[in-house]
Amino acid sequence: MKSLYSIVLKKKQDVSQITCNPTLGAMDSEYCKILDGLVPTDAFISGRVKTCIKELKLTGGIDFNNHYLMAFDAYNEAVTYYDLKERGMKIRNIPETSSSTPDFEVEFSYKDWDESQKTEKIFLEVKSLAYANGNQEYRKAQEAAFESYVSLEEKRASGRRICTSEYCVSPLGEKDTGPTGEIEEFNKKICNNIKASQFKYGNGDDTILFVDMSQYMFPFKKEECLPVYPDVIRHYCASGRLWMLAFGKEGERIFTWPEFEGKGNFDKELKRPGVLNCFDYIKGVIFCSGSEKGKRKLYGFYRYDEQEEKTATFLYKVCDFVNDDKNTNGFRFFIDLEEDLKKRYAGN
């Protein structure tokens, strides 16, 4: 059997200089090599890699189809499983049954307030967010990229020594390009796939929603985990989209980036409440952003009133940044910002 790395590389080479494929682009070469190396010793990863390869072989030509998404789901489950193990977790896949179940059982250890070592477990339900409108936005991206490459070739053929071209990708569709529209579109994609049985499993242990956003080419940063944050360089404040996805309320005012200095920076008010305000049986949510090894970040959210629960302890162990509905960790961003500014302007 050919390796996952070689198959993904060949697919990328076939697409390169003709068009783009956002799903292939989110399948990182380094992760593919790691997963290939674990196939002989890890039954779960072996199964996911085989499924991924099978689906990639069914994709046929360059045009986008559902087999790419099915391949990515298998790939992403394997990467999530591997990443959590690398972060010190003991993780077990839960076999599928006739009823809906979460994807993983995760066991973790921590020191309690009295320094005693404790071990707990939580469940994890993984959702990979795809582009809006089925395959339509993927195909639009491919068409735009193809036209851009054609334009480049025409410029080269005309004798130009320096040629440039660009194209636009709209992962969430073109209905609304502002932050409120983005938050609401993400919210719909997440909430429309929630099944209560996936979060009420076993003996009542906490279940966390893991939302993978690695197909989106714009990586989220930790400031998006705050309700509002300042952009010091560009002189405006913006609403944190991830925080609003978790805790936003209907009618909440959203700050956006102004087109020019002096223009107001309020966007439309939210019409959809955040995920943790909609489903009390979801104990926490993790947003995963970035697709490359070393750049993949986990941002965790939980309710302040549940700070003593297992979910909060787990999130602090596994995530790169954590916040709650009281914004109790907002100050950490400002401490880091202060340090960054000191470094930026040191000696000036």
Short mmCIF file of C-alpha atoms in Angstrom, two decimals:
data_model
loop_
_atom_site.label_atom_id
_atom_site.label_comp_id
_atom_site.label_asym_id
_atom_site.label_seq_id
_atom_site.Cartn_x
_atom_site.Cartn_y
_atom_site.Cartn_z
CA MET A 1 0.00 0.00 0.00
CA LYS A 2 1.29 3.45 -0.92
CA SER A 3 1.91 5.85 1.93
CA LEU A 4 -0.53 8.63 2.79
CA TYR A 5 2.29 11.14 2.32
CA SER A 6 3.04 10.01 -1.25
CA ILE A 7 -0.63 10.01 -2.26
CA VAL A 8 -1.33 13.46 -0.80
CA LEU A 9 1.88 14.82 -2.38
CA LYS A 10 0.92 13.43 -5.81
CA LYS A 11 -2.58 14.90 -5.52
CA LYS A 12 -1.15 18.30 -4.59
CA GLN A 13 1.28 18.16 -7.52
CA ASP A 14 -1.54 17.33 -9.93
CA VAL A 15 -3.54 20.32 -8.70
CA SER A 16 -0.63 22.76 -8.45
CA GLN A 17 -0.41 25.43 -11.16
CA ILE A 18 -3.87 24.49 -12.44
CA THR A 19 -6.19 25.38 -9.57
CA CYS A 20 -6.43 25.09 -5.77
CA ASN A 21 -7.97 22.52 -3.44
CA PRO A 22 -8.47 23.92 0.11
CA THR A 23 -9.05 20.47 1.61
CA LEU A 24 -5.85 19.04 0.17
CA GLY A 25 -4.08 22.20 1.30
CA ALA A 26 -5.14 21.50 4.90
CA MET A 27 -3.54 18.04 4.83
CA ASP A 28 -0.06 18.79 6.15
CA SER A 29 2.88 16.83 4.72
CA GLU A 30 4.65 16.51 8.07
CA TYR A 31 1.52 15.11 9.74
CA CYS A 32 1.10 12.67 6.85
CA LYS A 33 4.64 11.35 7.41
CA ILE A 34 4.00 10.99 11.16
CA LEU A 35 0.75 9.09 10.61
CA ASP A 36 2.43 6.78 8.09
CA GLY A 37 5.08 5.97 10.70
CA LEU A 38 2.42 5.05 13.28
CA VAL A 39 0.40 2.76 11.00
CA PRO A 40 2.26 -0.45 12.03
CA THR A 41 1.85 0.16 15.79
CA ASP A 42 -1.46 1.99 16.25
CA ALA A 43 -4.66 0.27 15.12
CA PHE A 44 -6.80 3.42 15.21
CA ILE A 45 -4.40 5.51 13.15
CA SER A 46 -3.93 2.59 10.77
CA GLY A 47 -7.68 2.41 10.18
CA ARG A 48 -8.04 6.17 9.67
CA VAL A 49 -5.09 6.30 7.27
CA LYS A 50 -6.51 3.42 5.21
CA THR A 51 -9.87 5.19 5.01
CA CYS A 52 -8.20 8.44 3.99
CA ILE A 53 -6.21 6.74 1.23
CA LYS A 54 -9.28 4.89 0.00
CA GLU A 55 -11.29 8.11 -0.27
CA LEU A 56 -8.46 10.00 -1.97
CA LYS A 57 -8.24 7.27 -4.60
CA LEU A 58 -11.96 7.75 -5.27
CA THR A 59 -11.63 11.49 -5.84
CA GLY A 60 -10.84 10.93 -9.50
CA GLY A 61 -9.68 14.05 -11.32
CA ILE A 62 -9.05 17.58 -10.16
CA ASP A 63 -12.68 18.68 -9.77
CA PHE A 64 -13.85 18.82 -6.15
CA ASN A 65 -16.17 16.12 -4.80
CA ASN A 66 -17.33 14.68 -1.46
CA HIS A 67 -14.57 12.07 -1.32
CA TYR A 68 -12.11 14.86 -0.47
CA LEU A 69 -14.20 15.78 2.58
CA MET A 70 -14.51 12.15 3.67
CA ALA A 71 -10.75 11.73 3.29
CA PHE A 72 -10.15 14.87 5.34
CA ASP A 73 -12.48 13.71 8.14
CA ALA A 74 -10.47 10.49 8.48
CA TYR A 75 -7.16 12.36 8.30
CA ASN A 76 -8.28 14.94 10.86
CA GLU A 77 -9.50 12.36 13.38
CA ALA A 78 -6.07 10.71 13.18
CA VAL A 79 -4.25 14.05 13.61
CA THR A 80 -6.46 15.06 16.56
CA TYR A 81 -5.87 11.68 18.21
CA TYR A 82 -2.10 12.00 17.66
CA ASP A 83 -1.94 15.63 18.87
CA LEU A 84 -3.78 14.87 22.11
CA LYS A 85 -1.44 11.97 22.83
CA GLU A 86 1.50 14.29 22.19
CA ARG A 87 0.03 16.69 24.77
CA GLY A 88 0.13 13.95 27.40
CA MET A 89 -3.38 12.53 27.13
CA LYS A 90 -4.40 8.88 27.11
CA ILE A 91 -6.97 8.63 24.35
CA ARG A 92 -9.22 5.84 23.14
CA ASN A 93 -11.48 5.76 20.10
CA ILE A 94 -15.10 4.85 20.88
CA PRO A 95 -16.40 2.36 18.28
CA GLU A 96 -19.49 3.47 16.36
CA THR A 97 -22.81 1.85 17.28
CA SER A 98 -26.40 2.14 16.08
CA SER A 99 -26.87 5.15 18.39
CA SER A 100 -24.78 8.34 18.28
CA THR A 101 -21.68 8.35 20.47
CA PRO A 102 -18.77 10.77 21.02
CA ASP A 103 -15.57 10.08 19.11
CA PHE A 104 -13.00 9.72 21.90
CA GLU A 105 -12.59 8.94 25.57
CA VAL A 106 -9.67 10.92 27.01
CA GLU A 107 -7.95 10.17 30.32
CA PHE A 108 -5.78 12.81 31.95
CA SER A 109 -3.91 13.30 35.22
CA TYR A 110 -3.40 16.43 37.28
CA LYS A 111 -2.38 17.64 40.73
CA ASP A 112 -5.23 18.68 42.99
CA TRP A 113 -5.11 21.64 45.39
CA ASP A 114 -3.56 19.40 48.08
CA GLU A 115 -0.83 18.22 45.63
CA SER A 116 -2.38 14.76 45.37
CA GLN A 117 -2.31 13.17 41.92
CA LYS A 118 -5.72 12.60 40.36
CA THR A 119 -6.88 10.92 37.17
CA GLU A 120 -10.10 11.80 35.38
CA LYS A 121 -11.69 11.15 32.02
CA ILE A 122 -13.81 13.17 29.63
CA PHE A 123 -15.34 12.48 26.24
CA LEU A 124 -14.64 14.36 23.04
CA GLU A 125 -16.90 14.88 20.04
CA VAL A 126 -14.94 16.02 16.95
CA LYS A 127 -16.54 18.16 14.22
CA SER A 128 -14.57 19.17 11.12
CA LEU A 129 -15.99 22.37 9.64
CA ALA A 130 -16.21 22.39 5.86
CA TYR A 131 -16.94 25.31 3.56
CA ALA A 132 -20.48 26.67 3.27
CA ASN A 133 -23.06 25.61 0.66
CA GLY A 134 -21.95 22.00 0.21
CA ASN A 135 -19.26 21.79 -2.46
CA GLN A 136 -20.28 25.05 -4.13
CA GLU A 137 -17.71 27.30 -2.41
CA TYR A 138 -14.93 24.75 -3.00
CA ARG A 139 -15.75 24.74 -6.72
CA LYS A 140 -15.90 28.53 -6.79
CA ALA A 141 -12.44 28.63 -5.22
CA GLN A 142 -11.15 26.21 -7.85
CA GLU A 143 -12.67 28.24 -10.69
CA ALA A 144 -11.22 31.49 -9.32
CA ALA A 145 -7.77 29.91 -8.93
CA PHE A 146 -7.90 28.44 -12.43
CA GLU A 147 -8.80 31.81 -13.97
CA SER A 148 -5.96 33.40 -12.02
CA TYR A 149 -3.44 30.86 -13.36
CA VAL A 150 -4.74 31.37 -16.93
CA SER A 151 -4.26 35.12 -16.51
CA LEU A 152 -0.67 34.55 -15.36
CA GLU A 153 0.11 32.38 -18.37
CA GLU A 154 -1.34 34.97 -20.73
CA LYS A 155 0.85 37.67 -19.19
CA ARG A 156 3.95 35.46 -19.48
CA ALA A 157 3.10 34.67 -23.11
CA SER A 158 2.84 38.39 -23.87
CA GLY A 159 6.46 38.83 -22.77
CA ARG A 160 6.05 40.32 -19.32
CA ARG A 161 9.01 39.61 -17.06
CA ILE A 162 7.12 40.20 -13.81
CA CYS A 163 3.59 38.77 -13.60
CA THR A 164 1.09 38.86 -10.78
CA SER A 165 -2.45 37.63 -10.34
CA GLU A 166 -4.83 37.11 -7.45
CA TYR A 167 -8.12 35.43 -6.68
CA CYS A 168 -10.69 35.54 -3.89
CA VAL A 169 -11.91 32.59 -1.78
CA SER A 170 -15.15 32.82 0.25
CA PRO A 171 -15.28 29.77 2.58
CA LEU A 172 -18.46 30.99 4.26
CA GLY A 173 -20.22 32.14 1.10
CA GLU A 174 -20.89 35.66 -0.09
CA LYS A 175 -24.14 36.50 1.74
CA ASP A 176 -22.39 38.59 4.37
CA THR A 177 -18.70 39.38 4.60
CA GLY A 178 -18.71 41.17 7.98
CA PRO A 179 -17.72 39.56 11.29
CA THR A 180 -21.34 39.17 12.42
CA GLY A 181 -22.12 37.18 9.28
CA GLU A 182 -18.99 35.05 9.75
CA ILE A 183 -19.85 34.29 13.39
CA GLU A 184 -23.42 33.36 12.50
CA GLU A 185 -22.39 31.15 9.58
CA PHE A 186 -19.88 29.29 11.76
CA ASN A 187 -22.56 29.02 14.46
CA LYS A 188 -25.03 27.45 12.00
CA LYS A 189 -22.48 24.94 10.74
CA ILE A 190 -21.68 23.86 14.31
CA CYS A 191 -25.17 23.85 15.84
CA ASN A 192 -26.86 22.10 12.91
CA ASN A 193 -24.69 19.03 13.59
CA ILE A 194 -25.23 18.76 17.35
CA LYS A 195 -26.85 15.54 18.61
CA ALA A 196 -27.69 15.35 22.30
CA SER A 197 -26.84 11.63 22.49
CA GLN A 198 -23.22 12.41 21.59
CA PHE A 199 -22.94 14.54 24.74
CA LYS A 200 -24.90 12.35 27.17
CA TYR A 201 -22.76 9.26 27.06
CA GLY A 202 -21.44 6.76 29.58
CA ASN A 203 -21.88 7.52 33.26
CA GLY A 204 -22.47 11.22 32.81
CA ASP A 205 -18.82 12.15 32.34
CA ASP A 206 -18.25 15.57 30.78
CA THR A 207 -18.28 15.73 26.99
CA ILE A 208 -16.44 18.49 25.13
CA LEU A 209 -17.09 19.63 21.59
CA PHE A 210 -13.90 19.77 19.50
CA VAL A 211 -14.40 22.01 16.44
CA ASP A 212 -11.70 21.71 13.80
CA MET A 213 -11.35 24.84 11.65
CA SER A 214 -8.10 23.91 9.91
CA GLN A 215 -9.61 23.98 6.42
CA TYR A 216 -10.03 27.74 6.75
CA MET A 217 -6.96 29.48 5.44
CA PHE A 218 -7.17 32.37 7.94
CA PRO A 219 -5.79 31.03 11.26
CA PHE A 220 -7.36 32.42 14.42
CA LYS A 221 -5.15 34.01 17.08
CA LYS A 222 -5.61 34.06 20.84
CA GLU A 223 -7.07 37.59 20.85
CA GLU A 224 -10.16 36.04 19.20
CA CYS A 225 -10.74 34.35 22.58
CA LEU A 226 -11.69 37.72 24.14
CA PRO A 227 -15.10 39.41 23.80
CA VAL A 228 -13.37 42.58 22.54
CA TYR A 229 -9.68 43.18 21.87
CA PRO A 230 -7.60 46.16 20.67
CA ASP A 231 -5.63 46.25 17.45
CA VAL A 232 -2.95 48.66 18.62
CA ILE A 233 -1.19 48.94 15.27
CA ARG A 234 -4.33 49.71 13.22
CA HIS A 235 -6.08 51.72 15.98
CA TYR A 236 -9.42 49.99 16.46
CA CYS A 237 -11.18 47.43 18.64
CA ALA A 238 -12.74 44.22 17.30
CA SER A 239 -14.95 41.48 18.71
CA GLY A 240 -13.33 38.10 19.27
CA ARG A 241 -15.08 35.75 16.86
CA LEU A 242 -14.23 32.59 18.81
CA TRP A 243 -15.49 34.07 22.09
CA MET A 244 -18.72 35.12 20.37
CA LEU A 245 -19.07 31.63 18.87
CA ALA A 246 -18.92 30.22 22.39
CA PHE A 247 -20.73 32.88 24.44
CA GLY A 248 -22.34 35.48 22.17
CA LYS A 249 -25.91 36.56 22.99
CA GLU A 250 -28.75 37.46 20.68
CA GLY A 251 -28.73 41.22 20.08
CA GLU A 252 -25.08 41.60 21.10
CA ARG A 253 -23.16 44.42 19.41
CA ILE A 254 -20.21 43.31 17.28
CA PHE A 255 -17.13 45.47 16.70
CA THR A 256 -15.56 45.30 13.26
CA TRP A 257 -12.56 46.73 11.41
CA PRO A 258 -13.27 50.23 9.96
CA GLU A 259 -12.52 50.86 6.29
CA PHE A 260 -10.67 54.07 7.16
CA GLU A 261 -9.76 56.18 10.19
CA GLY A 262 -12.74 57.97 11.67
CA LYS A 263 -15.36 55.58 10.31
CA GLY A 264 -17.55 53.82 12.87
CA ASN A 265 -16.64 50.23 13.61
CA PHE A 266 -19.90 48.59 14.69
CA ASP A 267 -21.22 45.74 12.61
CA LYS A 268 -24.71 44.22 12.73
CA GLU A 269 -25.98 42.77 16.01
CA LEU A 270 -25.86 39.01 16.55
CA LYS A 271 -29.00 37.02 15.88
CA ARG A 272 -27.73 33.65 17.11
CA PRO A 273 -26.53 32.83 20.67
CA GLY A 274 -23.19 31.09 21.19
CA VAL A 275 -22.81 27.33 21.35
CA LEU A 276 -22.36 27.15 25.15
CA ASN A 277 -25.42 29.36 25.62
CA CYS A 278 -27.53 27.01 23.47
CA PHE A 279 -26.60 23.58 24.81
CA ASP A 280 -26.14 23.15 28.57
CA TYR A 281 -25.09 19.52 28.10
CA ILE A 282 -21.98 20.59 26.16
CA LYS A 283 -19.52 21.18 28.99
CA GLY A 284 -16.89 22.97 26.95
CA VAL A 285 -15.73 23.68 23.43
CA ILE A 286 -12.29 23.59 21.81
CA PHE A 287 -11.65 25.42 18.56
CA CYS A 288 -8.70 24.06 16.59
CA SER A 289 -7.09 26.52 14.16
CA GLY A 290 -4.18 26.01 11.78
CA SER A 291 -3.25 22.95 9.77
CA GLU A 292 0.55 22.78 9.88
CA LYS A 293 2.56 20.84 12.46
CA GLY A 294 3.76 23.31 15.08
CA LYS A 295 1.18 25.94 14.09
CA ARG A 296 -1.96 24.06 15.07
CA LYS A 297 -3.50 25.85 18.08
CA LEU A 298 -6.25 24.77 20.50
CA TYR A 299 -8.46 27.43 22.11
CA GLY A 300 -10.76 26.28 24.93
CA PHE A 301 -13.94 27.76 26.45
CA TYR A 302 -16.06 26.81 29.46
CA ARG A 303 -18.65 28.41 31.75
CA TYR A 304 -17.23 30.27 34.75
CA ASP A 305 -19.76 28.68 37.11
CA GLU A 306 -18.32 25.28 36.17
CA GLN A 307 -14.71 26.21 36.87
CA GLU A 308 -14.35 23.43 39.42
CA GLU A 309 -15.52 20.76 36.98
CA LYS A 310 -13.35 18.32 35.07
CA THR A 311 -13.81 20.17 31.79
CA ALA A 312 -12.02 23.31 33.03
CA THR A 313 -9.11 21.25 34.37
CA PHE A 314 -8.79 19.38 31.07
CA LEU A 315 -8.92 22.54 28.96
CA TYR A 316 -6.13 24.17 30.94
CA LYS A 317 -3.98 21.07 30.46
CA VAL A 318 -4.49 20.66 26.73
CA CYS A 319 -5.20 24.10 25.21
CA ASP A 320 -2.91 26.93 24.12
CA PHE A 321 -5.33 29.52 25.52
CA VAL A 322 -8.49 29.19 27.66
CA ASN A 323 -11.24 31.64 28.55
CA ASP A 324 -14.72 31.62 30.09
CA ASP A 325 -17.95 33.60 29.88
CA LYS A 326 -16.67 36.07 32.51
CA ASN A 327 -13.51 36.75 30.47
CA THR A 328 -11.38 35.91 33.50
CA ASN A 329 -8.32 35.22 31.34
CA GLY A 330 -8.59 38.36 29.23
CA PHE A 331 -5.78 39.96 31.25
CA ARG A 332 -3.34 37.30 30.02
CA PHE A 333 -3.64 38.60 26.48
CA PHE A 334 -2.74 42.11 27.65
CA ILE A 335 0.29 40.86 29.59
CA ASP A 336 1.54 39.13 26.42
CA LEU A 337 0.70 42.23 24.35
CA GLU A 338 2.73 44.42 26.69
CA GLU A 339 5.71 42.09 26.38
CA ASP A 340 5.40 42.05 22.58
CA LEU A 341 5.29 45.83 22.41
CA LYS A 342 8.35 46.13 24.66
CA LYS A 343 10.26 43.82 22.31
CA ARG A 344 8.99 45.63 19.21
CA TYR A 345 10.04 49.06 20.41
CA ALA A 346 13.11 48.14 22.49
CA GLY A 347 15.90 50.60 21.90
CA ASN A 348 13.73 53.12 19.99
#
